[in-house]
CSV table of C-alpha atoms in Angstrom, one decimal:
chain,number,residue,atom,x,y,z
A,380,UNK,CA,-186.3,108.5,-60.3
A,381,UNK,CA,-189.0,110.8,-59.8
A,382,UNK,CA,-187.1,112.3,-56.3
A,383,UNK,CA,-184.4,112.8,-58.2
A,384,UNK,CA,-185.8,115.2,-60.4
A,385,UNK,CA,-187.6,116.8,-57.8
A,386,UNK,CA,-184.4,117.8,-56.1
A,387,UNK,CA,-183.4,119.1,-59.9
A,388,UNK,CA,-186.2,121.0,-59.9
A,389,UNK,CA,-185.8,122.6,-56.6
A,390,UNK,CA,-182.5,123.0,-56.7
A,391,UNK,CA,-183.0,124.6,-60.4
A,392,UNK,CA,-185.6,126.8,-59.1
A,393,UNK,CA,-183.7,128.5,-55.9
A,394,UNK,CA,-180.6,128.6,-58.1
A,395,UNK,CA,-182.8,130.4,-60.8
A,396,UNK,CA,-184.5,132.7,-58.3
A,397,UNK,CA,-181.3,133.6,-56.3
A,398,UNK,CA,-179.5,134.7,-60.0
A,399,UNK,CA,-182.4,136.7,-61.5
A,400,UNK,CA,-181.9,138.6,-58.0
A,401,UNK,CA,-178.0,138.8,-58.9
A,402,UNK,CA,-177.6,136.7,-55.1
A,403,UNK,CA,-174.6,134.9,-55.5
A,404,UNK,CA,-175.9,131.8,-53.9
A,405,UNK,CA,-172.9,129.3,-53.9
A,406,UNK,CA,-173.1,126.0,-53.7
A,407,UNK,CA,-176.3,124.7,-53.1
A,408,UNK,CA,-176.5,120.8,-51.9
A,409,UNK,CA,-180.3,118.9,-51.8
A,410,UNK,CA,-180.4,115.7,-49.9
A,411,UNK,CA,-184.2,113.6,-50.7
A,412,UNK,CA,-184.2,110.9,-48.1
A,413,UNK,CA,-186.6,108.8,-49.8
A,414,UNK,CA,-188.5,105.2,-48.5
A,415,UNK,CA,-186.9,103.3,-50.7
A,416,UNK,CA,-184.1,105.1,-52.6
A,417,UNK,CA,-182.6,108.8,-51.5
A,418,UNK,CA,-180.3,110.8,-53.5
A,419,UNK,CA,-178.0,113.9,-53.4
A,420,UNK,CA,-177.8,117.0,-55.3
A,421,UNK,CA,-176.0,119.7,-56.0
A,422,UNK,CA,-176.2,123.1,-57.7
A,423,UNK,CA,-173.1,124.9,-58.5
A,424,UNK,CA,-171.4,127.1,-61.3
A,425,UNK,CA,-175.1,127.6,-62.7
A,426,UNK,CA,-176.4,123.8,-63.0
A,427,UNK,CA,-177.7,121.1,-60.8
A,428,UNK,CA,-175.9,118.0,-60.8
A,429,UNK,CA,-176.7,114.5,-58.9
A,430,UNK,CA,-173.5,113.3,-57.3
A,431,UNK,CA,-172.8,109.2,-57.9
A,432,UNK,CA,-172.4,107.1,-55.0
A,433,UNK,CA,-169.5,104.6,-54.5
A,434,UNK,CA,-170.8,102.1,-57.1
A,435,UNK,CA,-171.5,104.9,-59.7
A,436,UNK,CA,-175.4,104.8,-59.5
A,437,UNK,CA,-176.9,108.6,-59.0
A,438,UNK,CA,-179.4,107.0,-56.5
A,439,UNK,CA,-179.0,104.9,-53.4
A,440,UNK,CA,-181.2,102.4,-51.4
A,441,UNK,CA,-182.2,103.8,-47.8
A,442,UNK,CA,-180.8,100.3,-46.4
A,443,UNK,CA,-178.1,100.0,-43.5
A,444,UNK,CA,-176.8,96.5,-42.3
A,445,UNK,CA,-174.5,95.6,-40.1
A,446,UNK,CA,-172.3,92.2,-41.0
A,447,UNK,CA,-171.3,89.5,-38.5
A,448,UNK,CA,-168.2,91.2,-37.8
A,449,UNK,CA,-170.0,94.4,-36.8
A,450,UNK,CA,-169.5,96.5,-40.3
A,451,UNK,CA,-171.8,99.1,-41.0
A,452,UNK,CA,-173.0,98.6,-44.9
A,453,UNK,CA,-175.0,101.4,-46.4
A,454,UNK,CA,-176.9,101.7,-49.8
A,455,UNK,CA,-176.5,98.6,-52.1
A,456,UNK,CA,-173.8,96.8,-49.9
A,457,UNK,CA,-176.8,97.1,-47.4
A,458,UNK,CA,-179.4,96.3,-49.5
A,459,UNK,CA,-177.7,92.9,-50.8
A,460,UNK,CA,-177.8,91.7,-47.3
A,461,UNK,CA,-181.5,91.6,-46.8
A,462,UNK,CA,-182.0,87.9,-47.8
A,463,UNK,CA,-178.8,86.5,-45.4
A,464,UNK,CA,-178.9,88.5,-43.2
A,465,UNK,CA,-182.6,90.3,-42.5
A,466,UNK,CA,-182.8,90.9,-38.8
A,467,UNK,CA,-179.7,93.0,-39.2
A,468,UNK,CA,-180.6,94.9,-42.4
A,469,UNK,CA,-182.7,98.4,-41.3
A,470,UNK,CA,-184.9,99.8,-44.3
A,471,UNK,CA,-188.3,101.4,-44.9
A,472,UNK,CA,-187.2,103.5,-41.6
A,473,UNK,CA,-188.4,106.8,-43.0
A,474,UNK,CA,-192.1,105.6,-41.7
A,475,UNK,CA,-190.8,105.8,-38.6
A,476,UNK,CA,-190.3,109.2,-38.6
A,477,UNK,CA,-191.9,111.7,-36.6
A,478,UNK,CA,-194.5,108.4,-34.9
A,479,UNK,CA,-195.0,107.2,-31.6
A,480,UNK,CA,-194.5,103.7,-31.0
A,481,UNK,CA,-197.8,103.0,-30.2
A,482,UNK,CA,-199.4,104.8,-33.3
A,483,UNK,CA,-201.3,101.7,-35.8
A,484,UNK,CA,-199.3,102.5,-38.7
A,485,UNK,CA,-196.0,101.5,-36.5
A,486,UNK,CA,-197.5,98.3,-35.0
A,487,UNK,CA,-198.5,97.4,-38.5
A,488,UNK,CA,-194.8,98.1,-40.0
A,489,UNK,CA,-193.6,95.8,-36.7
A,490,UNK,CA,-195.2,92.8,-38.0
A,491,UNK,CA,-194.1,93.2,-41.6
A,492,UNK,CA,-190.6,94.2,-41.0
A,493,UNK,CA,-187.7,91.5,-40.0
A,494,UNK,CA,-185.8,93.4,-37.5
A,495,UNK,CA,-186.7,94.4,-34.3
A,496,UNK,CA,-188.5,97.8,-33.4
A,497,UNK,CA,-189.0,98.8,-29.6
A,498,UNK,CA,-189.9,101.6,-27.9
A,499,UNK,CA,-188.0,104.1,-26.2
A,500,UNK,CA,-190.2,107.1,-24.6
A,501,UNK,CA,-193.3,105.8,-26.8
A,502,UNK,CA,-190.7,106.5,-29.8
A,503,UNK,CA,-189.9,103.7,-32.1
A,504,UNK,CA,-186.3,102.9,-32.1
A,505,UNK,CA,-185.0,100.4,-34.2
A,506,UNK,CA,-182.7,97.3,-32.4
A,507,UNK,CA,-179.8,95.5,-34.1
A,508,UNK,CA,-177.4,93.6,-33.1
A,509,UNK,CA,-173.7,94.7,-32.8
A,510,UNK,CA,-170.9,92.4,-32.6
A,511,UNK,CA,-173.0,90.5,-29.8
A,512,UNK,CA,-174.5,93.6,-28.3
A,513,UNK,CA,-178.1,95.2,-28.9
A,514,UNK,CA,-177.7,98.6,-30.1
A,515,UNK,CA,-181.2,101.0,-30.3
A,516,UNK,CA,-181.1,103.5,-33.2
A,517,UNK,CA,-183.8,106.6,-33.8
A,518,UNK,CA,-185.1,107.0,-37.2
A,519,UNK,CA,-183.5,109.6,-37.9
A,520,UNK,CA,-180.3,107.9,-37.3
């Protein structure tokens, strides 16, 4: 919860800065890609609002799966697939971020993590399997 009010905060504090400057600033949207949870807010009409995801909840896990049949699942969908199905489920990605694959930090996450990192240009990439074929995502995708 604590990113969440963080992006409040920011989001508060630009809106607050731009209007005391009479700057009509729009709409304002904050995005905190967290670890474990990320969360999206927005400031417009004067106040910050986080926006609900499809299940209602103001904050999201950073999970991504991919079913047998190939589905992408995202945020809780995702994150309830990590016991059947944990080579396919991606999370904790964000300490991937900005590392070289050979850095400790990433060849200690490696052992801990159930799916598969490799390296791609001494980047970590992470490796899922797609309807039968190996796919390599960056990070940052």
């Amino acid at each position: 919860m604590k990113f969440c009010y963080a992006i409040t905060v920011a989001l508060a504090a630009l809106a607050g800065k731009a209007m005391a400057q009479d700057d009509p600033l729009g709409t304002v949207i904050g995005i905190d890609l967290g670890t474990t949870y990320s969360c999206v807010g927005v400031f417009q009409n004067g106040r910050v609002e986080i926006i609900p995801n499809d299940q209602g909840n103001r904050i999201t896990p950073s999970y991504v799966s991919w079913d047998p049949a190939g589905e992408r699942l995202i945020g809780d969908a995702a994150k309830n697939q990590a016991t059947v199905n944990p080579e396919q489920t991606v999370f904790d990605v964000k300490r991937l971020i900005g590392r070289k694959y050979g850095d400790k930090t990433v060849q200690a996450d490696k052992k801990l993590l159930p799916f598969k990192i490799i390296s791609k240009d001494d980047k970590p990439f992470v490796q899922v399997e797609v309807k039968g074929d190996l796919k390599a995502f960056a990070p940052e995708e």
